[in-house]
mmCIF file of C-alpha atoms in Angstrom:
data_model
loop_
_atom_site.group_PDB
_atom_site.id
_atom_site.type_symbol
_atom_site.label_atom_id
_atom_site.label_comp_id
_atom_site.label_asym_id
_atom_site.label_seq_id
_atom_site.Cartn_x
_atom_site.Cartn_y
_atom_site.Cartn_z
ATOM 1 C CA UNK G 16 15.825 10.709 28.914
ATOM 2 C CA UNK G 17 12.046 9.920 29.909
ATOM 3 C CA UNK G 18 9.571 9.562 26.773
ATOM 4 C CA UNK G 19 5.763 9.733 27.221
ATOM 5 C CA UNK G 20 3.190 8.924 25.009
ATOM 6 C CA UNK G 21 2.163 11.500 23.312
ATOM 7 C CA UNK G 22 -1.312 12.584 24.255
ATOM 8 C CA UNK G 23 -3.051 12.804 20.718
ATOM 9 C CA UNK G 24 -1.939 8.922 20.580
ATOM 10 C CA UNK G 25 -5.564 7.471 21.960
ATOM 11 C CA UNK G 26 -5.432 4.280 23.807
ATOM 12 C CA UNK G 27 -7.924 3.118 21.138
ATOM 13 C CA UNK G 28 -5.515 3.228 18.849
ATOM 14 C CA UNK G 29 -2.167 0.897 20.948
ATOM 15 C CA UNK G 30 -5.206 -1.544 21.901
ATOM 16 C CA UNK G 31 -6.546 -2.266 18.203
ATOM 17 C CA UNK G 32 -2.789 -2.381 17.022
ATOM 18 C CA UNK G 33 -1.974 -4.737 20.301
ATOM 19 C CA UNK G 34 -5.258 -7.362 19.584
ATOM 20 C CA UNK G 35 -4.800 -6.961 15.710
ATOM 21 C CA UNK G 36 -0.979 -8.129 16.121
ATOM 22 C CA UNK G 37 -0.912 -10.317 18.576
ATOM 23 C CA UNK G 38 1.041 -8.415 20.956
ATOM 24 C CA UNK G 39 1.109 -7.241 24.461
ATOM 25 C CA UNK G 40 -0.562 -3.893 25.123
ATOM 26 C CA UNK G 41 2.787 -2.757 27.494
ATOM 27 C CA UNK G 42 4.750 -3.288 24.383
ATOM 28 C CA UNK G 43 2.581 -1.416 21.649
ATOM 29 C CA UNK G 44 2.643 1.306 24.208
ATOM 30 C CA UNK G 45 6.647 0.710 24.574
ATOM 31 C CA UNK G 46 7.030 0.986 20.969
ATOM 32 C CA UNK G 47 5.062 4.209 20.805
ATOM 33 C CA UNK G 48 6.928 6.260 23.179
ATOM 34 C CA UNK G 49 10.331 5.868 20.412
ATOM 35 C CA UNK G 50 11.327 8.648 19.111
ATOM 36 C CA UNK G 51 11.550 7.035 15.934
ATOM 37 C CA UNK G 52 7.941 5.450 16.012
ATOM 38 C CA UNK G 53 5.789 8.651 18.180
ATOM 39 C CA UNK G 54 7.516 11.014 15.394
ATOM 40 C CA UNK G 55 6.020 8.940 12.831
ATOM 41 C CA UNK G 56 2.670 8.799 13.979
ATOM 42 C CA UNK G 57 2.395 12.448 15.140
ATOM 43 C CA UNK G 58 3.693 13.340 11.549
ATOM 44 C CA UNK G 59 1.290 11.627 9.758
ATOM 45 C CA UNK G 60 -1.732 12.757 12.515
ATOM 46 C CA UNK G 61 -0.184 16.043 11.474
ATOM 47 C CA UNK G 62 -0.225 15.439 7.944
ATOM 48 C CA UNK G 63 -3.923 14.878 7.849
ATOM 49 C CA UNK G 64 -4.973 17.098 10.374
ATOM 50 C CA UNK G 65 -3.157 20.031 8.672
ATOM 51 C CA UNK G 66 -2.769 19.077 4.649
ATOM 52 C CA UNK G 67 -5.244 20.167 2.951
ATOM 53 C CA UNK G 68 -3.509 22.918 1.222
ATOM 54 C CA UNK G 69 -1.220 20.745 -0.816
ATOM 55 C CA UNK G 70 -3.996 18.679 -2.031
ATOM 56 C CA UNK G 71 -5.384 21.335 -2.789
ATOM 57 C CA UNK G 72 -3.054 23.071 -5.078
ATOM 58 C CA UNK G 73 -1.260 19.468 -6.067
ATOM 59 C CA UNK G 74 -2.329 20.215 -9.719
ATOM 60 C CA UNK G 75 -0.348 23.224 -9.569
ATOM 61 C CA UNK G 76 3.059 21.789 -7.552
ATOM 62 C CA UNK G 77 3.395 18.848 -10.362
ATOM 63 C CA UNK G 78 5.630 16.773 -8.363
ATOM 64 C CA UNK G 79 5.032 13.927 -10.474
ATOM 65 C CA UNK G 80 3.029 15.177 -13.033
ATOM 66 C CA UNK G 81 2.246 12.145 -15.285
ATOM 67 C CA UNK G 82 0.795 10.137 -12.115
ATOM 68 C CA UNK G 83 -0.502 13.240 -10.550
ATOM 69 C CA UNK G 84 -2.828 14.335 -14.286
ATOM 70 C CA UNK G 85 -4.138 11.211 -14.762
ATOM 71 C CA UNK G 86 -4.861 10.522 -11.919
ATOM 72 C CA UNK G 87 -5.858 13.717 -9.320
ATOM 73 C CA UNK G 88 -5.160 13.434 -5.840
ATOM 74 C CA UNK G 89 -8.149 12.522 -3.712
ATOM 75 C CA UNK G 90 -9.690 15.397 -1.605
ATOM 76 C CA UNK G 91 -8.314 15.648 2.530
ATOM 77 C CA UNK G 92 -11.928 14.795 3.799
ATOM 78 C CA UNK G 93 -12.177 11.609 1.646
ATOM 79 C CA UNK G 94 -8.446 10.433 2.376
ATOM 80 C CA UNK G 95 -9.430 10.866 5.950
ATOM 81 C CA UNK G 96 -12.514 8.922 5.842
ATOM 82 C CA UNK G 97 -10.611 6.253 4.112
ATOM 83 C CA UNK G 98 -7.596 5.846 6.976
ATOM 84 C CA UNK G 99 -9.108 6.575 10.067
ATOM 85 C CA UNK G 100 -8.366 2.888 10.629
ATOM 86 C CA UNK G 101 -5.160 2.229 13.087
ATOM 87 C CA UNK G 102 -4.526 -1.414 10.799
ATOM 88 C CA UNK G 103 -4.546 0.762 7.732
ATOM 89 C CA UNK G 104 -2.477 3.645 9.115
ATOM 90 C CA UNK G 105 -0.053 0.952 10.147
ATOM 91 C CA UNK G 106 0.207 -0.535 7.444
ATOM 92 C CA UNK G 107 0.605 2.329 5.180
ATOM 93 C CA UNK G 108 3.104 4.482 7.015
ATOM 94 C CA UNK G 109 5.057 2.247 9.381
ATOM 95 C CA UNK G 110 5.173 -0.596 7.165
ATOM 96 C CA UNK G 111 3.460 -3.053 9.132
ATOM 97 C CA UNK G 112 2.346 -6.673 7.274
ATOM 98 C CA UNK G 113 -1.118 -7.789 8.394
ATOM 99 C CA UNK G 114 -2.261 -10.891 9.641
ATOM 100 C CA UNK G 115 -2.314 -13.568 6.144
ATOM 101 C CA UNK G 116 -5.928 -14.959 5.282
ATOM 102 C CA UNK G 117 -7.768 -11.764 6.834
ATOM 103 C CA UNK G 118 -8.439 -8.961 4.116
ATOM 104 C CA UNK G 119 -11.498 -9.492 2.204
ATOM 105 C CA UNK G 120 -9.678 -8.257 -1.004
ATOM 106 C CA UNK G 121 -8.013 -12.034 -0.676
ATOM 107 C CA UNK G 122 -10.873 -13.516 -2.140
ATOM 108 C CA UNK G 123 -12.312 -10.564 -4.506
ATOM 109 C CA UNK G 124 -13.160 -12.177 -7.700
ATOM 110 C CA UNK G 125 -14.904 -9.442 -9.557
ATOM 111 C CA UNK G 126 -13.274 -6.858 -12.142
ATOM 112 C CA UNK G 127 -12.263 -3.872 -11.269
ATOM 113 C CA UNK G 128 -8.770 -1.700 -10.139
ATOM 114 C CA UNK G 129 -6.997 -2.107 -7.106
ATOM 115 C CA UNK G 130 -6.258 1.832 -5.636
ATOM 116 C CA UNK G 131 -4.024 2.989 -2.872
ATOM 117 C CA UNK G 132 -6.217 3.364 -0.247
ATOM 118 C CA UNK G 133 -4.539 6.561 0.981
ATOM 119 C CA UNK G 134 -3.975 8.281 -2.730
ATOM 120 C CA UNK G 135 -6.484 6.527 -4.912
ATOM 121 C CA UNK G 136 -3.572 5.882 -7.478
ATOM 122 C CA UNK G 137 -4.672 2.912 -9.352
ATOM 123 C CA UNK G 138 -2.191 0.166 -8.703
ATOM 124 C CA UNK G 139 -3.461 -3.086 -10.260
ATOM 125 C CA UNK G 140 -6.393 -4.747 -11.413
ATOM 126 C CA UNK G 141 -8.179 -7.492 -11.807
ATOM 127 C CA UNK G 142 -6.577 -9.146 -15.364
ATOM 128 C CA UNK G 143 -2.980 -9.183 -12.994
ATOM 129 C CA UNK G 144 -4.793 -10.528 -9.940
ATOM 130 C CA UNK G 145 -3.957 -14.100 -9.444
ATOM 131 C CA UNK G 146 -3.763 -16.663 -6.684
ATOM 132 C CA UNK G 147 -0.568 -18.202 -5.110
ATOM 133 C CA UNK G 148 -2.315 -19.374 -1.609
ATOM 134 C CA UNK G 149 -0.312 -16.586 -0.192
ATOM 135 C CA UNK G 150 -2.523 -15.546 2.308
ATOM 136 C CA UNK G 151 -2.692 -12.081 0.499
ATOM 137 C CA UNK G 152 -4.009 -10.037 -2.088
ATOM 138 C CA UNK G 153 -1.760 -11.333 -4.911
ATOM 139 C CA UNK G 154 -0.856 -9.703 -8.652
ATOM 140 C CA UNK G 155 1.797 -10.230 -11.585
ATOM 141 C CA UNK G 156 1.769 -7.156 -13.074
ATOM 142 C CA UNK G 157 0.748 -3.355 -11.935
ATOM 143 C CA UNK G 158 -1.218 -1.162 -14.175
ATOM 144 C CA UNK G 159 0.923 1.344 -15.733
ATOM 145 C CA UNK G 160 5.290 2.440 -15.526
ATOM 146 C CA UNK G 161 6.025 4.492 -12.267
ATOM 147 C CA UNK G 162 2.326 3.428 -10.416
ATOM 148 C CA UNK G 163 4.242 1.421 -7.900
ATOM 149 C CA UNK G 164 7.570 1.896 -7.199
ATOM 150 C CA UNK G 165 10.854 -0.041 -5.311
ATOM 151 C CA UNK G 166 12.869 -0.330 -2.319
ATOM 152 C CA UNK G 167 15.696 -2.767 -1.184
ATOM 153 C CA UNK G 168 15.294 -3.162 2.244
ATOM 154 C CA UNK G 169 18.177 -4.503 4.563
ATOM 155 C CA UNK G 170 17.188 -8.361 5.108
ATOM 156 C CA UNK G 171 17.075 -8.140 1.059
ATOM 157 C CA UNK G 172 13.412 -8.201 0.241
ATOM 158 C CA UNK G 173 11.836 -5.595 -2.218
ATOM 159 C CA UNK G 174 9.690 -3.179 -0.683
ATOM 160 C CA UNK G 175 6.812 -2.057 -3.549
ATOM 161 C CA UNK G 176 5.296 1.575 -2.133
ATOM 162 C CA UNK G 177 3.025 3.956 -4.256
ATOM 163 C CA UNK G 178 3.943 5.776 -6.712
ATOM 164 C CA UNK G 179 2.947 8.913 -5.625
ATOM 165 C CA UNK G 180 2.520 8.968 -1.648
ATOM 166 C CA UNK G 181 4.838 6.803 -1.045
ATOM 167 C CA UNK G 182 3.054 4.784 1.026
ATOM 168 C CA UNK G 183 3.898 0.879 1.841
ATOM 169 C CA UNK G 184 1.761 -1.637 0.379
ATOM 170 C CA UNK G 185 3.985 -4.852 0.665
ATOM 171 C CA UNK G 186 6.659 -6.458 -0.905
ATOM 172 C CA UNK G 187 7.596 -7.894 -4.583
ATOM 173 C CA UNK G 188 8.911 -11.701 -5.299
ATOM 174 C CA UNK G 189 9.950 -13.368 -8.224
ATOM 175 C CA UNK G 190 8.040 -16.114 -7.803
ATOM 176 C CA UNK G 191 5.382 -15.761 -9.763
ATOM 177 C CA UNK G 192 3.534 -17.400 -12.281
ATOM 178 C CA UNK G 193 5.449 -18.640 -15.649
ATOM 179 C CA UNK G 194 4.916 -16.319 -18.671
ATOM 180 C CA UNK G 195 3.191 -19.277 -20.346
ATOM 181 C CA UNK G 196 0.948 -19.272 -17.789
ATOM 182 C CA UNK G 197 -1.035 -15.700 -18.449
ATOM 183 C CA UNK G 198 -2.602 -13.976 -21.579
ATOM 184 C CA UNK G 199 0.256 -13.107 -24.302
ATOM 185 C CA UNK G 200 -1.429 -9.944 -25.272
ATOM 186 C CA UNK G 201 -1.412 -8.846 -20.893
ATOM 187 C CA UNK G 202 1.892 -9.803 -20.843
ATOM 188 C CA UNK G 203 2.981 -7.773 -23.800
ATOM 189 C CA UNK G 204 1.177 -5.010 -22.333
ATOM 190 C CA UNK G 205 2.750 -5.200 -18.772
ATOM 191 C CA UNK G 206 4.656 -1.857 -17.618
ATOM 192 C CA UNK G 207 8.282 -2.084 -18.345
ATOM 193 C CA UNK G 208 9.130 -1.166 -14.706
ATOM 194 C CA UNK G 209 7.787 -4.303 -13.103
ATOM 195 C CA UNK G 210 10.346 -6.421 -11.704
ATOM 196 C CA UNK G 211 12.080 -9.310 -13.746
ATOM 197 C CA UNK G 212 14.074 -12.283 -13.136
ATOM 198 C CA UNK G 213 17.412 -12.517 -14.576
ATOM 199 C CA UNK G 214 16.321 -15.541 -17.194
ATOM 200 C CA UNK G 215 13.999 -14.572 -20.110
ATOM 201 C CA UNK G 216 11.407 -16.718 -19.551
ATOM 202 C CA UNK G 217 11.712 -17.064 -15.645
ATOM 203 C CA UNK G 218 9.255 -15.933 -13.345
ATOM 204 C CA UNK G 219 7.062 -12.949 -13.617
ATOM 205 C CA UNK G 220 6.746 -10.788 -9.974
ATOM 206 C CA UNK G 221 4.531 -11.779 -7.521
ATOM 207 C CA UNK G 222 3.450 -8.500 -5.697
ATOM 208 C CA UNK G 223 2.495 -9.572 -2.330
ATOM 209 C CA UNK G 224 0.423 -6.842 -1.270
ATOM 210 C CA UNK G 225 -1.219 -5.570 1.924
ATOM 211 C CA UNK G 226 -4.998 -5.619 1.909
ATOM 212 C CA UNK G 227 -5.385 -3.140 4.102
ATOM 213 C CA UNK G 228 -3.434 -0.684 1.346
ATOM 214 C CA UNK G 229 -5.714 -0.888 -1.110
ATOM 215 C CA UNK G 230 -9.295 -0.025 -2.026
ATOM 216 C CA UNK G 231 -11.112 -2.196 -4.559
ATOM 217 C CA UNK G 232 -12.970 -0.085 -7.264
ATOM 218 C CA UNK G 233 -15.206 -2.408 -9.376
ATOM 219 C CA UNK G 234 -15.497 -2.020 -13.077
ATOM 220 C CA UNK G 235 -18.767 -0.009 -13.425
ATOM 221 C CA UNK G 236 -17.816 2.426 -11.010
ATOM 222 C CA UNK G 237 -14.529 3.043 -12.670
ATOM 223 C CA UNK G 238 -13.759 7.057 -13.320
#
């Protein structure tokens, strides 16, 4: 069977993905034509091409209804202003890492919460923001039970996607810092559904997350 690359696929889009990832531009374009990989992407062009209705009524559907009341779901226009970028659309719904060292939320210092770039759920902030020399945006803790959750993927990492849009933003370790290391009162506070070692006082989580998943939101412009 012949594929084809599907013709709302620009070539804007396999070039930035082939120079952002190091790859050849024949096999970007390969990779595209997959049924497994051109369904993707035409679902999610689909998805914000044609979704405004259920953001629209997502009040009223409830799917998740703690996440989705404290938190409303952003408006079509402003998710698509926030993920025209092929990096980010990679990243968030094929589950691709980026390069280490290169998101400017690597070196953020100020306060403030960490959102999903394609939801705005708030994911972490800056009290669980620490710095392992990872080469990404790096946290112990998330902000509140059910914000992030888990997947076991097959080589045996732990994949950590949003809570509500299940989008990927990277994956959880326990190598983290050493409960002694952090505030008490933080730690006390942490959700209950972060990950834990086996050992009491082992190693808190180190969420290693993908830049190009989340959008910074500093503390005075909090909502």
């Amino acid at each position: 069977m012949r594929y084809c690359i599907p013709f709302s696929l620009s070539i804007f889009s396999i070039v930035s993905v082939a120079v952002v990832f190091h790859l050849p531009i024949a096999t970007v374009a390969f990779a595209t034509t997959q049924p497994h990989y051109s369904s993707k992407l035409q679902q999610h062009q689909h998805h914000v091409k044609y979704n405004t209705k259920r953001f629209a009524i997502a009040d009223e559907e409830k799917e998740k209804e703690t996440v989705e009341t404290e938190n409303p779901m952003s408006t079509n226009d402003e998710i698509e202003r926030r993920t025209w970028n092929p990096l980010r659309l990679m990243v968030l719904k094929l589950g691709f890492t980026e390069l280490k060292f290169t998101s400017p939320l690597n070196y953020e210092k100020r306060d403030g919460l960490y959102n999903c770039a394609y939801c705005d759920l708030d994911l972490f902030d800056s009290d669980g923001k620490y710095e392992p020399n990872s080469g990404w945006p790096s946290f112990w803790r998330s902000t509140k039970d059910g914000h992030v959750t888990y997947k076991k993927e097959w080589d045996g990492r732990l994949e950590a996607k949003c809570g509500r849009c299940d989008s990927h933003l990277g994956h959880v370790f326990l190598d983290g810092p050493l409960p002694s290391k952090v505030e008490k009162d933080l730690l006390e506070n942490a959700p209950a559904s972060d990950p834990r070692g086996i050992r009491t006082n082992g190693y808190l989580p180190r969420f290693c997350m993908n830049g190009a998943s989340l959008n910074f939101q500093k503390s005075d412009e909090k909502k």
